[in-house]
């Protein structure tokens, strides 16, 4: 299947700092990418849809100023968690659709201390 | 957003057993996808289903797209310890405004019997 690469896989940061997570489609182009958040033992919760060349679409209840999304090219979307707090600690996963399938990155475990 | 009803939520398997899980929805989907997620990793696509009634296999995995388009099941035959993980179903409605937005089931956690 297609490959989506997410980086970093783990990050620990101090409260108040910002963290950037990258999501790349390695062997295909993606005009749309999706960002999910996953709490322990739960399913994936869609946070936002990243659109190349235009603004991201955020799901209800997700703060756009807290979770900045930039879809810089047809193969790269970034999620920046700004002014991180301990409650932002979570597992963040991106996905990119290809035709009628979706491929996921490896996920990023964010820990805010 | 809407979610698919996936069951069971968890199950214990013994090596060699066949296991089954399913997803149901009140909505019709055009595509069903089954994923497996291992701890600390992103979901990996196992099987994709595109037509009502379609039965597709991938090794020891078999999945079917329900005839009503509102359900799907996944079977694992002759389970082995590495089958442990969380299995998610996902449905795709064509024509979603955001394009290819998936709806996920709650997941089935497969564990090994002690």
Tab-separated table of C-alpha atoms in Angstrom:
chain	number	residue	atom	x	y	z
A	1	UNK	CA	0.000	0.000	0.000
A	2	UNK	CA	0.892	3.657	-0.107
A	3	UNK	CA	3.256	5.073	2.487
A	4	UNK	CA	2.597	7.951	4.829
A	5	UNK	CA	5.466	9.034	7.030
A	6	UNK	CA	4.899	10.940	10.263
A	7	UNK	CA	7.611	12.565	12.299
A	8	UNK	CA	8.548	12.635	15.117
A	9	UNK	CA	7.243	9.394	16.574
A	10	UNK	CA	7.707	10.643	20.117
A	11	UNK	CA	8.205	14.081	21.571
A	12	UNK	CA	8.387	15.434	25.091
A	13	UNK	CA	8.070	19.165	25.546
A	14	UNK	CA	7.686	21.655	28.330
A	15	UNK	CA	4.417	23.428	29.036
A	16	UNK	CA	4.087	26.600	27.048
A	17	UNK	CA	6.247	25.526	24.162
A	18	UNK	CA	5.085	24.618	20.663
A	19	UNK	CA	5.561	21.324	18.883
A	20	UNK	CA	5.418	20.663	15.158
A	21	UNK	CA	4.429	17.293	13.737
A	22	UNK	CA	5.013	16.492	10.073
A	23	UNK	CA	3.027	14.176	7.849
A	24	UNK	CA	4.343	13.246	4.408
A	25	UNK	CA	2.888	11.122	1.659
A	26	UNK	CA	5.965	9.411	0.270
A	27	UNK	CA	4.831	7.904	-3.000
A	28	UNK	CA	1.688	9.779	-3.888
A	29	UNK	CA	0.256	13.251	-3.787
A	30	UNK	CA	-2.404	14.218	-1.301
A	31	UNK	CA	-4.416	17.409	-1.678
A	32	UNK	CA	-6.182	16.464	1.527
A	33	UNK	CA	-4.781	15.002	4.725
A	34	UNK	CA	-6.502	14.305	8.008
A	35	UNK	CA	-5.307	14.796	11.557
A	36	UNK	CA	-6.607	12.604	14.361
A	37	UNK	CA	-6.163	12.476	18.072
A	38	UNK	CA	-6.412	9.212	19.958
A	39	UNK	CA	-6.857	8.805	23.696
A	40	UNK	CA	-5.866	5.546	25.412
A	41	UNK	CA	-8.156	2.642	24.572
A	42	UNK	CA	-10.313	4.814	22.341
A	43	UNK	CA	-10.945	5.186	18.667
A	44	UNK	CA	-9.513	7.882	16.455
A	45	UNK	CA	-11.097	11.314	16.775
A	46	UNK	CA	-10.897	13.513	13.715
A	47	UNK	CA	-9.493	16.921	14.583
A	48	UNK	CA	-9.186	18.618	11.230
A	49	UNK	CA	-8.903	18.262	7.500
A	50	UNK	CA	-5.804	19.760	5.948
A	51	UNK	CA	-6.263	21.168	2.450
A	52	UNK	CA	-3.392	21.962	0.140
A	53	UNK	CA	-3.536	25.587	-0.907
A	54	UNK	CA	-6.367	26.585	1.396
A	55	UNK	CA	-7.344	26.764	5.037
A	56	UNK	CA	-7.804	23.673	7.125
A	57	UNK	CA	-11.281	22.610	8.178
A	58	UNK	CA	-11.599	21.989	11.892
A	59	UNK	CA	-14.055	19.690	13.604
A	60	UNK	CA	-16.387	21.117	16.189
A	61	UNK	CA	-14.689	21.765	19.497
A	62	UNK	CA	-11.148	21.809	18.108
A	63	UNK	CA	-9.360	25.115	18.648
A	64	UNK	CA	-7.821	26.284	15.409
A	65	UNK	CA	-5.453	28.645	17.199
A	66	UNK	CA	-4.208	25.854	19.395
A	67	UNK	CA	-3.734	23.313	16.605
A	68	UNK	CA	-2.261	25.096	13.612
A	69	UNK	CA	-2.330	23.189	10.351
A	70	UNK	CA	-0.338	24.018	7.258
A	71	UNK	CA	-0.533	22.018	4.048
A	72	UNK	CA	2.605	23.355	2.433
A	73	UNK	CA	2.751	21.072	-0.590
A	74	UNK	CA	1.009	18.112	-2.182
A	75	UNK	CA	3.044	15.765	-0.007
A	76	UNK	CA	3.389	17.576	3.307
A	77	UNK	CA	1.026	18.667	6.047
A	78	UNK	CA	2.125	19.907	9.448
A	79	UNK	CA	0.292	20.146	12.741
A	80	UNK	CA	1.677	22.571	15.312
A	81	UNK	CA	0.453	22.292	18.867
A	82	UNK	CA	0.939	25.801	20.203
A	83	UNK	CA	1.506	26.715	23.824
A	84	UNK	CA	1.214	23.088	24.777
A	85	UNK	CA	-0.251	22.064	28.122
A	86	UNK	CA	-0.279	18.674	29.837
A	87	UNK	CA	-3.865	18.077	28.695
A	88	UNK	CA	-2.602	18.196	25.098
A	89	UNK	CA	-0.608	15.044	25.773
A	90	UNK	CA	-1.977	12.432	23.438
A	91	UNK	CA	-1.314	10.269	20.400
A	92	UNK	CA	-1.689	12.251	17.161
A	93	UNK	CA	-2.060	10.472	13.839
A	94	UNK	CA	-2.294	11.757	10.298
A	95	UNK	CA	-3.760	10.063	7.269
A	96	UNK	CA	-3.807	10.704	3.556
A	97	UNK	CA	-6.442	9.354	1.194
A	98	UNK	CA	-5.580	7.640	-2.045
A	99	UNK	CA	-8.581	6.943	-4.240
A	100	UNK	CA	-11.086	5.328	-1.867
A	101	UNK	CA	-8.583	4.163	0.736
A	102	UNK	CA	-6.773	6.003	3.503
A	103	UNK	CA	-3.254	5.393	4.751
A	104	UNK	CA	-2.008	6.416	8.146
A	105	UNK	CA	1.230	7.722	9.516
A	106	UNK	CA	2.986	5.972	12.370
A	107	UNK	CA	1.594	8.396	14.915
A	108	UNK	CA	3.248	10.854	17.300
A	109	UNK	CA	3.152	10.377	21.042
A	110	UNK	CA	3.195	13.853	22.544
A	111	UNK	CA	3.947	14.266	26.232
A	112	UNK	CA	3.780	17.731	27.737
A	113	UNK	CA	5.502	18.077	31.080
B	1	UNK	CA	-19.632	12.937	14.458
B	2	UNK	CA	-21.377	9.682	13.778
B	3	UNK	CA	-19.602	6.518	14.692
B	4	UNK	CA	-19.943	2.969	13.603
B	5	UNK	CA	-21.028	0.405	16.179
B	6	UNK	CA	-18.247	-2.118	16.398
B	7	UNK	CA	-18.442	-5.296	18.458
B	8	UNK	CA	-17.168	-6.878	20.471
B	9	UNK	CA	-15.196	-4.156	22.205
B	10	UNK	CA	-12.621	-6.718	23.259
B	11	UNK	CA	-11.996	-10.405	22.995
B	12	UNK	CA	-9.527	-12.992	24.171
B	13	UNK	CA	-8.152	-15.408	21.646
B	14	UNK	CA	-6.467	-18.716	22.010
B	15	UNK	CA	-3.970	-19.720	19.397
B	16	UNK	CA	-5.677	-21.593	16.609
B	17	UNK	CA	-9.127	-20.159	17.232
B	18	UNK	CA	-11.175	-18.319	14.643
B	19	UNK	CA	-12.361	-14.884	15.696
B	20	UNK	CA	-14.978	-12.582	14.291
B	21	UNK	CA	-15.910	-8.945	14.723
B	22	UNK	CA	-18.428	-6.721	13.025
B	23	UNK	CA	-19.535	-3.180	12.443
B	24	UNK	CA	-22.997	-1.817	11.906
B	25	UNK	CA	-24.284	1.579	10.976
B	26	UNK	CA	-27.548	3.380	10.459
B	27	UNK	CA	-26.040	4.942	7.342
B	28	UNK	CA	-25.133	3.402	4.025
B	29	UNK	CA	-21.464	3.390	3.120
B	30	UNK	CA	-19.867	2.966	-0.283
B	31	UNK	CA	-16.579	1.616	1.030
B	32	UNK	CA	-15.649	-0.343	4.130
B	33	UNK	CA	-12.094	-0.496	5.368
B	34	UNK	CA	-10.594	-2.664	8.082
B	35	UNK	CA	-7.461	-1.591	9.929
B	36	UNK	CA	-5.208	-3.078	12.589
B	37	UNK	CA	-3.407	-0.874	15.079
B	38	UNK	CA	-0.578	-2.049	17.294
B	39	UNK	CA	0.499	-0.147	20.428
B	40	UNK	CA	2.228	3.126	19.667
B	41	UNK	CA	1.671	2.903	15.934
B	42	UNK	CA	-0.750	4.157	13.330
B	43	UNK	CA	-3.472	1.937	11.859
B	44	UNK	CA	-2.460	-0.316	8.990
B	45	UNK	CA	-4.953	-1.089	6.244
B	46	UNK	CA	-5.869	-4.773	6.113
B	47	UNK	CA	-8.762	-5.049	3.697
B	48	UNK	CA	-10.816	-2.667	1.571
B	49	UNK	CA	-14.342	-3.506	0.390
B	50	UNK	CA	-16.117	-1.658	-2.396
B	51	UNK	CA	-19.262	-3.535	-3.362
B	52	UNK	CA	-22.272	-4.739	-1.402
B	53	UNK	CA	-21.926	-8.465	-0.813
B	54	UNK	CA	-18.219	-8.459	-1.614
B	55	UNK	CA	-16.148	-11.031	0.248
B	56	UNK	CA	-12.403	-10.396	0.278
B	57	UNK	CA	-9.520	-12.276	1.852
B	58	UNK	CA	-6.036	-11.250	2.842
B	59	UNK	CA	-4.180	-14.293	4.142
B	60	UNK	CA	-6.029	-15.526	7.229
B	61	UNK	CA	-8.283	-12.472	7.207
B	62	UNK	CA	-11.648	-12.411	5.493
B	63	UNK	CA	-14.007	-9.467	5.388
B	64	UNK	CA	-17.416	-8.955	3.868
B	65	UNK	CA	-19.333	-5.884	2.801
B	66	UNK	CA	-22.900	-6.360	3.995
B	67	UNK	CA	-25.608	-6.606	1.395
B	68	UNK	CA	-27.489	-3.674	2.940
B	69	UNK	CA	-24.287	-1.573	2.847
B	70	UNK	CA	-24.807	-0.866	6.538
B	71	UNK	CA	-22.557	-3.508	7.999
B	72	UNK	CA	-19.334	-5.413	7.576
B	73	UNK	CA	-17.540	-8.204	9.376
B	74	UNK	CA	-13.957	-9.319	9.712
B	75	UNK	CA	-12.888	-12.875	10.444
B	76	UNK	CA	-9.466	-14.039	11.488
B	77	UNK	CA	-8.914	-17.740	11.035
B	78	UNK	CA	-6.475	-19.874	13.028
B	79	UNK	CA	-5.354	-16.952	15.185
B	80	UNK	CA	-1.744	-16.589	16.210
B	81	UNK	CA	-0.199	-14.453	18.990
B	82	UNK	CA	0.767	-11.667	16.587
B	83	UNK	CA	-2.911	-11.108	15.796
B	84	UNK	CA	-3.080	-9.195	19.058
B	85	UNK	CA	-3.933	-5.552	18.534
B	86	UNK	CA	-6.867	-3.245	17.991
B	87	UNK	CA	-8.958	-3.706	14.881
B	88	UNK	CA	-10.966	-0.802	13.513
B	89	UNK	CA	-13.627	-0.728	10.885
B	90	UNK	CA	-14.089	2.456	8.896
B	91	UNK	CA	-16.753	3.511	6.473
B	92	UNK	CA	-16.446	5.976	3.657
B	93	UNK	CA	-19.265	8.011	2.180
B	94	UNK	CA	-18.536	9.311	-1.257
B	95	UNK	CA	-19.387	12.907	-1.758
B	96	UNK	CA	-18.360	14.078	1.701
B	97	UNK	CA	-17.571	17.768	1.483
B	98	UNK	CA	-14.105	17.325	2.895
B	99	UNK	CA	-13.406	14.431	0.624
B	100	UNK	CA	-12.744	10.865	1.716
B	101	UNK	CA	-13.589	11.510	5.361
B	102	UNK	CA	-13.724	8.236	7.249
B	103	UNK	CA	-16.143	7.247	9.991
B	104	UNK	CA	-14.548	4.873	12.490
B	105	UNK	CA	-15.835	2.121	14.676
B	106	UNK	CA	-14.872	2.096	18.321
B	107	UNK	CA	-12.371	-0.702	17.810
B	108	UNK	CA	-12.098	-4.335	18.863
B	109	UNK	CA	-9.226	-5.069	21.184
B	110	UNK	CA	-7.894	-8.566	20.583
B	111	UNK	CA	-5.946	-10.032	23.477
B	112	UNK	CA	-4.336	-13.380	24.099
B	113	UNK	CA	-5.889	-15.695	26.655
B	114	UNK	CA	-3.564	-16.084	29.611
